PDB file of C-alpha atoms in Angstrom:
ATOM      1  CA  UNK B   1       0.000   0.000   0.000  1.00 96.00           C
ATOM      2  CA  UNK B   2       0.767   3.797  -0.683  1.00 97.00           C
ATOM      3  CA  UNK B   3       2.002   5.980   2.373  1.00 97.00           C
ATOM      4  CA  UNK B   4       3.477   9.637   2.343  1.00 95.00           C
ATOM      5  CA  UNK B   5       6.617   8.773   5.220  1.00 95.00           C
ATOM      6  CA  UNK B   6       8.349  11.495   6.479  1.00 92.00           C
ATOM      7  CA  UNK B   7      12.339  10.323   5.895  1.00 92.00           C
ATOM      8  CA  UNK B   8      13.933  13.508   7.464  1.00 90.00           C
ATOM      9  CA  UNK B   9      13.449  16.464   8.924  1.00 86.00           C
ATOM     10  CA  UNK B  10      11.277  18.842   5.563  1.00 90.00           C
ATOM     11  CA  UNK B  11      11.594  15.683   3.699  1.00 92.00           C
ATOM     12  CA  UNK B  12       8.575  13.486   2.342  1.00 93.00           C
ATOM     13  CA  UNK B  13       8.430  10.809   0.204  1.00 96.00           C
ATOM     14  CA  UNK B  14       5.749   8.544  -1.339  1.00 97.00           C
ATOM     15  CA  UNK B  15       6.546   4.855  -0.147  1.00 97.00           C
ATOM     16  CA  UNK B  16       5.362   1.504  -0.885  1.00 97.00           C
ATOM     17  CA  UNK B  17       4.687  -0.450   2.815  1.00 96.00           C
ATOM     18  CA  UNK B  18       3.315  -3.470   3.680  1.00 96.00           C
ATOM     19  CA  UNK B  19      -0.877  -3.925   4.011  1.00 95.00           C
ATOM     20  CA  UNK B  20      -2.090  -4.340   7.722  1.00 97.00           C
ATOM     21  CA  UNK B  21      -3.101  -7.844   8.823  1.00 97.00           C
ATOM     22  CA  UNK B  22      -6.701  -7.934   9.261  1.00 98.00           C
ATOM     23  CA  UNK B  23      -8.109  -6.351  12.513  1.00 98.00           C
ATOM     24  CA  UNK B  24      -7.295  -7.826  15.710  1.00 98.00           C
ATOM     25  CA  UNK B  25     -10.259  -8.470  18.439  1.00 97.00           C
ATOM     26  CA  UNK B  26     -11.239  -4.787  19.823  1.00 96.00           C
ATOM     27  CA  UNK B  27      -9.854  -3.641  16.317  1.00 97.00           C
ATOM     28  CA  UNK B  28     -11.125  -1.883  13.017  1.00 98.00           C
ATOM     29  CA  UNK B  29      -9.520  -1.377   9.362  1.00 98.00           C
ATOM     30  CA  UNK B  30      -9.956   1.465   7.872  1.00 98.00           C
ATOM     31  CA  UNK B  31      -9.348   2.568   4.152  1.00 98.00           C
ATOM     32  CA  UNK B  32      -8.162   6.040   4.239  1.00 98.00           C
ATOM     33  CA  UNK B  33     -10.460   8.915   2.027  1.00 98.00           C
ATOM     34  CA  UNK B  34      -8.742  12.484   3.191  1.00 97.00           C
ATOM     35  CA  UNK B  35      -6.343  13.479   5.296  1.00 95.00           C
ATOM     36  CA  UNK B  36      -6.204  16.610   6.778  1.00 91.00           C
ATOM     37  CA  UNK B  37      -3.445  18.882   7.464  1.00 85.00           C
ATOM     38  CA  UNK B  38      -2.938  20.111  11.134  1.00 81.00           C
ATOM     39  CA  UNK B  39       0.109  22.063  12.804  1.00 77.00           C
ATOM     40  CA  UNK B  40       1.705  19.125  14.527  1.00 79.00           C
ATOM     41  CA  UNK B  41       1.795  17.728  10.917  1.00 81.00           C
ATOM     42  CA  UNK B  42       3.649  21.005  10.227  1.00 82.00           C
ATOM     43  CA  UNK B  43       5.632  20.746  13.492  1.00 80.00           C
ATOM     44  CA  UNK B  44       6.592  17.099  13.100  1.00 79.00           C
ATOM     45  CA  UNK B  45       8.043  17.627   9.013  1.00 80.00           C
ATOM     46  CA  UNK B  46      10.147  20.717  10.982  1.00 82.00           C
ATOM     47  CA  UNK B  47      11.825  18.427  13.488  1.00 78.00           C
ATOM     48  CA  UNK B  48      10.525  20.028  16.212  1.00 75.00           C
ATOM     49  CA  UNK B  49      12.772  19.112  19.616  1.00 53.00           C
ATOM     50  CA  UNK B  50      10.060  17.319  21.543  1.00 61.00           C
ATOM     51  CA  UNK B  51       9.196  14.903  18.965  1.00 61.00           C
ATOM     52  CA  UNK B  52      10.903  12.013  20.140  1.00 69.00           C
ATOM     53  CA  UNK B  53      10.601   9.317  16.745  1.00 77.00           C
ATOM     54  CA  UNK B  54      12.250   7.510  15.052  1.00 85.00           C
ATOM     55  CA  UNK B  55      12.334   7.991  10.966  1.00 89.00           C
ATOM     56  CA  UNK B  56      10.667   7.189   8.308  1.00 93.00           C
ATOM     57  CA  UNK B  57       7.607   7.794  10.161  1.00 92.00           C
ATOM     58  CA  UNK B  58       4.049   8.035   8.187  1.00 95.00           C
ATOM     59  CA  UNK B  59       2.709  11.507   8.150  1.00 93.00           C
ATOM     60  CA  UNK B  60      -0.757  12.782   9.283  1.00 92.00           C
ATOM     61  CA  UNK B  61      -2.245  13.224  12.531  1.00 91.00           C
ATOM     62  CA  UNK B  62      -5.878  13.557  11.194  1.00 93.00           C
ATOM     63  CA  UNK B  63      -8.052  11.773   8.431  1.00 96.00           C
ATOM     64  CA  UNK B  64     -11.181  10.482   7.304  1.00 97.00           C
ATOM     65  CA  UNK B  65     -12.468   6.972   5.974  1.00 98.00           C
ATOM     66  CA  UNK B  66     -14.620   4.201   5.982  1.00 98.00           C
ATOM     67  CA  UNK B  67     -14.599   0.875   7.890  1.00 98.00           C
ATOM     68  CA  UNK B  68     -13.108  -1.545   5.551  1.00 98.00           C
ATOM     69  CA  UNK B  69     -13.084  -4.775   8.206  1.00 98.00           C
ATOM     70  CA  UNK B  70     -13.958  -5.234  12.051  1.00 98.00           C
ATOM     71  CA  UNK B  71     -12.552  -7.183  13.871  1.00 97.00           C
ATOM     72  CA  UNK B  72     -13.633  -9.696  16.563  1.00 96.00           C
ATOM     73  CA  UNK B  73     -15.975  -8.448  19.709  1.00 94.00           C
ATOM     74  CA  UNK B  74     -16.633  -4.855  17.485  1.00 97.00           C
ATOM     75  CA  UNK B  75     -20.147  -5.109  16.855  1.00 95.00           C
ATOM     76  CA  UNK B  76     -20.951  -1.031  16.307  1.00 95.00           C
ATOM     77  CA  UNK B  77     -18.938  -0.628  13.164  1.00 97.00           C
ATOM     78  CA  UNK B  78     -19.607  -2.419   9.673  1.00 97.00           C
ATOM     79  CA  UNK B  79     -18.075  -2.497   6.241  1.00 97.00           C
ATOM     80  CA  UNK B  80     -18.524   0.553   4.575  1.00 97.00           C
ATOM     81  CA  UNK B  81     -19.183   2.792   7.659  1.00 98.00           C
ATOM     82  CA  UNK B  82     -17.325   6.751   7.649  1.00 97.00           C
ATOM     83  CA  UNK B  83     -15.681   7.559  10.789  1.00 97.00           C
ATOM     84  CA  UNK B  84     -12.942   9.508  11.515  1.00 95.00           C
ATOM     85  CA  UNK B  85      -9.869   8.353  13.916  1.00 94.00           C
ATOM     86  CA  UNK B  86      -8.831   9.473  17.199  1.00 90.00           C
ATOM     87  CA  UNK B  87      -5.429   9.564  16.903  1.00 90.00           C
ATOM     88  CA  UNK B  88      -3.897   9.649  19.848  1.00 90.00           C
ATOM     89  CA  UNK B  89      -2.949   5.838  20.802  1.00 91.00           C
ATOM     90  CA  UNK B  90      -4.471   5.876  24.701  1.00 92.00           C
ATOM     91  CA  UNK B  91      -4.301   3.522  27.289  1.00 93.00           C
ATOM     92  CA  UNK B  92      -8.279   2.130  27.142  1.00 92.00           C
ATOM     93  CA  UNK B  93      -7.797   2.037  30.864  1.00 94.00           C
ATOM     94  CA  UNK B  94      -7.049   4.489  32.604  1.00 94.00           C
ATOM     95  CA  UNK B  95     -10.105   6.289  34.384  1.00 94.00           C
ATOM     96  CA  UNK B  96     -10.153   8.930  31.658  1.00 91.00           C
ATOM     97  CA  UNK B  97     -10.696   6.777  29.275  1.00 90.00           C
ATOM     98  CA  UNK B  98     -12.671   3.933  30.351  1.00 90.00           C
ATOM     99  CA  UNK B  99     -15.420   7.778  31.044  1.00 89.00           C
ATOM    100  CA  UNK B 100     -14.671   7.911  27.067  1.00 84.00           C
ATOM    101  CA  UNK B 101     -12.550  10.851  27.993  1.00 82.00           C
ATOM    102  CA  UNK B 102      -9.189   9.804  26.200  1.00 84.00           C
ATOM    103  CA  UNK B 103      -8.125  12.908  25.757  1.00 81.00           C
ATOM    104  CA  UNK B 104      -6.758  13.140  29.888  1.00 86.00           C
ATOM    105  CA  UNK B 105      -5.311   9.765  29.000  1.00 90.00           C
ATOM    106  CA  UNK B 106      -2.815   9.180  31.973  1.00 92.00           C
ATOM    107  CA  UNK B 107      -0.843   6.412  29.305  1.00 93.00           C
ATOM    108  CA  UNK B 108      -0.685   7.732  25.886  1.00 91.00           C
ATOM    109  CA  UNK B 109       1.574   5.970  23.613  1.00 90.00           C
ATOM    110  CA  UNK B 110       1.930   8.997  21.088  1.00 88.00           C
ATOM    111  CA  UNK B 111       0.436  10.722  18.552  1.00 88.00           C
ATOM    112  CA  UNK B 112       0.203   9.003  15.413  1.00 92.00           C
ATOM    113  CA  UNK B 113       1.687  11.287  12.626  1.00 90.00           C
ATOM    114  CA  UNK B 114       3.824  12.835  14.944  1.00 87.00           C
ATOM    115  CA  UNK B 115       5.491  10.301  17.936  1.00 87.00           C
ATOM    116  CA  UNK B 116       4.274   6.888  15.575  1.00 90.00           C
ATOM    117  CA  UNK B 117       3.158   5.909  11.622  1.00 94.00           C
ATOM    118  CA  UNK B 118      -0.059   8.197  10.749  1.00 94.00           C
ATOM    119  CA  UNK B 119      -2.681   8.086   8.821  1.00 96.00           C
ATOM    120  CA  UNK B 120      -1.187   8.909   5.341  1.00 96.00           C
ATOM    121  CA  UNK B 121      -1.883   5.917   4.300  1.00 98.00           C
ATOM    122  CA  UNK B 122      -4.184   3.940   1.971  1.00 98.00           C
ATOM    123  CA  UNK B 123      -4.998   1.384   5.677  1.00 98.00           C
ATOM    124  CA  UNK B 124      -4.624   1.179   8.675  1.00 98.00           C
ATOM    125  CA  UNK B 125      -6.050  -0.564  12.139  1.00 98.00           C
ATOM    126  CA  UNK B 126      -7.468   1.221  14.950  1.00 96.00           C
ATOM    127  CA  UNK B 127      -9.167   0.368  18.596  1.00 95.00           C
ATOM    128  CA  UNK B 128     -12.809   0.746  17.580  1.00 95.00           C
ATOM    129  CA  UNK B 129     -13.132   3.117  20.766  1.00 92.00           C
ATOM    130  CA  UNK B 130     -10.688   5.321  18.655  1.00 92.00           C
ATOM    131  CA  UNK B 131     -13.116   5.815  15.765  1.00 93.00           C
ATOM    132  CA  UNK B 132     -16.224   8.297  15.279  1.00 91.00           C
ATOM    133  CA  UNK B 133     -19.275   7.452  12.764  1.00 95.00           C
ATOM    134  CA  UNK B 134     -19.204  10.979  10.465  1.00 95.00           C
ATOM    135  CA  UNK B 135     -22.664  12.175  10.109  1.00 93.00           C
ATOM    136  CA  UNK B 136     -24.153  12.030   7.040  1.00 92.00           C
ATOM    137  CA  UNK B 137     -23.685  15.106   5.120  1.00 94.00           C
ATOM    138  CA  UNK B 138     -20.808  15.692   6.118  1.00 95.00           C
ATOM    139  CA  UNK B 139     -17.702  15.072   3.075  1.00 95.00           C
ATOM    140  CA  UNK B 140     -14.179  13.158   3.877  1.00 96.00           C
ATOM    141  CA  UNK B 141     -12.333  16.402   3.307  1.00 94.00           C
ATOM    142  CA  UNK B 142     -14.329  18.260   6.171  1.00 93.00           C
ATOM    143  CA  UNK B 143     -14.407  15.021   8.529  1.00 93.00           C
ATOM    144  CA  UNK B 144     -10.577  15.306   8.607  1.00 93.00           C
ATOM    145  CA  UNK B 145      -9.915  18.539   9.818  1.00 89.00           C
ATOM    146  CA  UNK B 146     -12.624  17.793  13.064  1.00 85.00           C
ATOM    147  CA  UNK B 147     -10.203  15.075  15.301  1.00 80.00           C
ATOM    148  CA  UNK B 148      -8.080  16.869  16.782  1.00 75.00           C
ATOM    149  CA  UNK B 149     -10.193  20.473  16.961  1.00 70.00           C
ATOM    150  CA  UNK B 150     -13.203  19.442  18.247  1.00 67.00           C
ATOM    151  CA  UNK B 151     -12.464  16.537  20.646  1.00 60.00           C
ATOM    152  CA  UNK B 152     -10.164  19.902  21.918  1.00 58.00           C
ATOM    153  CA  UNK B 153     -13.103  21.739  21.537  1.00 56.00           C
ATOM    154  CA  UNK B 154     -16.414  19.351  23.082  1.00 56.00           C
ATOM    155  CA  UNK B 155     -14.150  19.110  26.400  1.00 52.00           C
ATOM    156  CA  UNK B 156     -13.138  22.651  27.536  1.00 53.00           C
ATOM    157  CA  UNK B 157     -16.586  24.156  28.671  1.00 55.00           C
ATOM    158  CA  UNK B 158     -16.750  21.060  31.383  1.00 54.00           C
ATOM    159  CA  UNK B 159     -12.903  21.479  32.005  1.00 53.00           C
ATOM    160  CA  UNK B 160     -13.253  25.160  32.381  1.00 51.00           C
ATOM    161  CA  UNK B 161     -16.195  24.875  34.683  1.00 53.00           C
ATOM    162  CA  UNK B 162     -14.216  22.261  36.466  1.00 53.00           C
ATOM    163  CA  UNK B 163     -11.783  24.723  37.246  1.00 49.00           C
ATOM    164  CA  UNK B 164     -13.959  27.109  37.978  1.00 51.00           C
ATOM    165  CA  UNK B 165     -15.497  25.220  40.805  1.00 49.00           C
ATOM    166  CA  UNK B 166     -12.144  24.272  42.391  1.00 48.00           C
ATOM    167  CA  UNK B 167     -11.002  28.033  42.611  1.00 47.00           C
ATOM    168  CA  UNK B 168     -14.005  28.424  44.637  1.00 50.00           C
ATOM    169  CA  UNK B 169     -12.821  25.802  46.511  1.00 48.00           C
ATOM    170  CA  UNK B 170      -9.445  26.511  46.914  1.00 46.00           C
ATOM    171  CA  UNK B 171      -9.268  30.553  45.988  1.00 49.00           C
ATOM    172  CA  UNK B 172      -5.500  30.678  47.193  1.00 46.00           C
ATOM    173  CA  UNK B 173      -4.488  27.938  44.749  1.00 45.00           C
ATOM    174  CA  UNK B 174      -3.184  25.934  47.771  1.00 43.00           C
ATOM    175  CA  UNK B 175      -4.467  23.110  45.923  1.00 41.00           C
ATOM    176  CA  UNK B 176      -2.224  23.327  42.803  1.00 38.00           C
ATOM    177  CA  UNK B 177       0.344  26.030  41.192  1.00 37.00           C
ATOM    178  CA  UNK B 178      -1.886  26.663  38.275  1.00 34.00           C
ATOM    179  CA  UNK B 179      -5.562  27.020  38.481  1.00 34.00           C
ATOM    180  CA  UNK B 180      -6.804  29.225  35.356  1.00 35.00           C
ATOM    181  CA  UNK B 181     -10.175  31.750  36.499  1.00 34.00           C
ATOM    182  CA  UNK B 182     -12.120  33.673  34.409  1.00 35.00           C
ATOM    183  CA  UNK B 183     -13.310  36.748  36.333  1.00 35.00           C
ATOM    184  CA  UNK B 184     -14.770  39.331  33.630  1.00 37.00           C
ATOM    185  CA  UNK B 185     -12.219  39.584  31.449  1.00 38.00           C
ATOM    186  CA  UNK B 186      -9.368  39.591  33.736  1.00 39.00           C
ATOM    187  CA  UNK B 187      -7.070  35.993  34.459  1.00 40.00           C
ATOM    188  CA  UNK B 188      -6.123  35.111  37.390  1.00 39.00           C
ATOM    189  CA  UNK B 189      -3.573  32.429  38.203  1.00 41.00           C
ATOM    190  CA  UNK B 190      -3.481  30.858  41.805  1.00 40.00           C
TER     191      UNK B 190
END
């Protein structure tokens, strides 16, 4: 199969690497449509510092496809399904993400596209709990960009409120160095 690797630091090149075996138990295949292009794509083909990988390493931290296989014990996916991928390779169980929260993994593995292989790729196998059904209406192209933004995005006004409620609860920041407050306008840091 067809993968864009990253081979060095601004370098990409279009490689020829082996198919994935067929999903594992827990596990979906999915046959890539779009991937999108996100700033830690742009901050991984710049060699940033932290980005502790080893090279080649498959580009793309967010994309788009459709289910091409399930594996055993996934029973909410079929054949032909879109989804888009969660690409951050988390624990399954930690309490974060056994609360479907896997974005306050406490074990994450890396990013794929960035720390491991990414989704440039014409397959690749996933966790079923790492995969979203796209709604209909909504195109590959536009499913792509939406991983990494929005599952940023659908957690902060419970985070933020979260915080909120501990500052009242510990105004001094005894608690913890850095509690962030909204207060009109103004930040305050305990």
């Amino acid at each position: 199969m067809r993968a864009l690797t990253l081979i060095a630091d601004r370098k990409l090149e279009l490689a020829e690497l082996p198919a994935p075996s067929p999903p594992a138990a827990g596990e979906v295949q999915i046959r890539v449509r779009a991937v999108a292009l996100n700033h830690i794509d742009v901050w991984g083909w710049r060699g940033m510092a932290f980005a502790k990988r080893k090279l080649p390493l498959v580009a793309g931290a967010e994309a788009a496809g459709e289910i091409a296989a399930v594996g055993p014990d996934v029973d909410h996916f079929k054949a032909g399904d879109r989804v888009v991928m969660y690409g951050a390779l988390t624990c399954g169980a930690c309490r974060a993400c056994r609360e479907g929260r896997d974005n306050l993994c406490e074990d994450v593995k890396g990013l794929m596209g960035f720390h491991v292989d990414g989704f440039a790729r014409e397959f690749v196998n996933l966790p079923a709990r790492l995969v979203i059904p796209v709604p209909a209406g909504v195109d590959f192209p536009d499913a792509a960009c939406a991983p990494i933004a929005f599952s940023t995005v659908e957690h902060m006004p419970g985070a933020r409120r979260r915080l909120r409620h501990r500052n009242r609860r510990d105004p001094d920041g005894e608690g913890g160095r850095l509690h962030g407050h909204h207060d009109g306008g103004r930040r305050r840091q305990g």
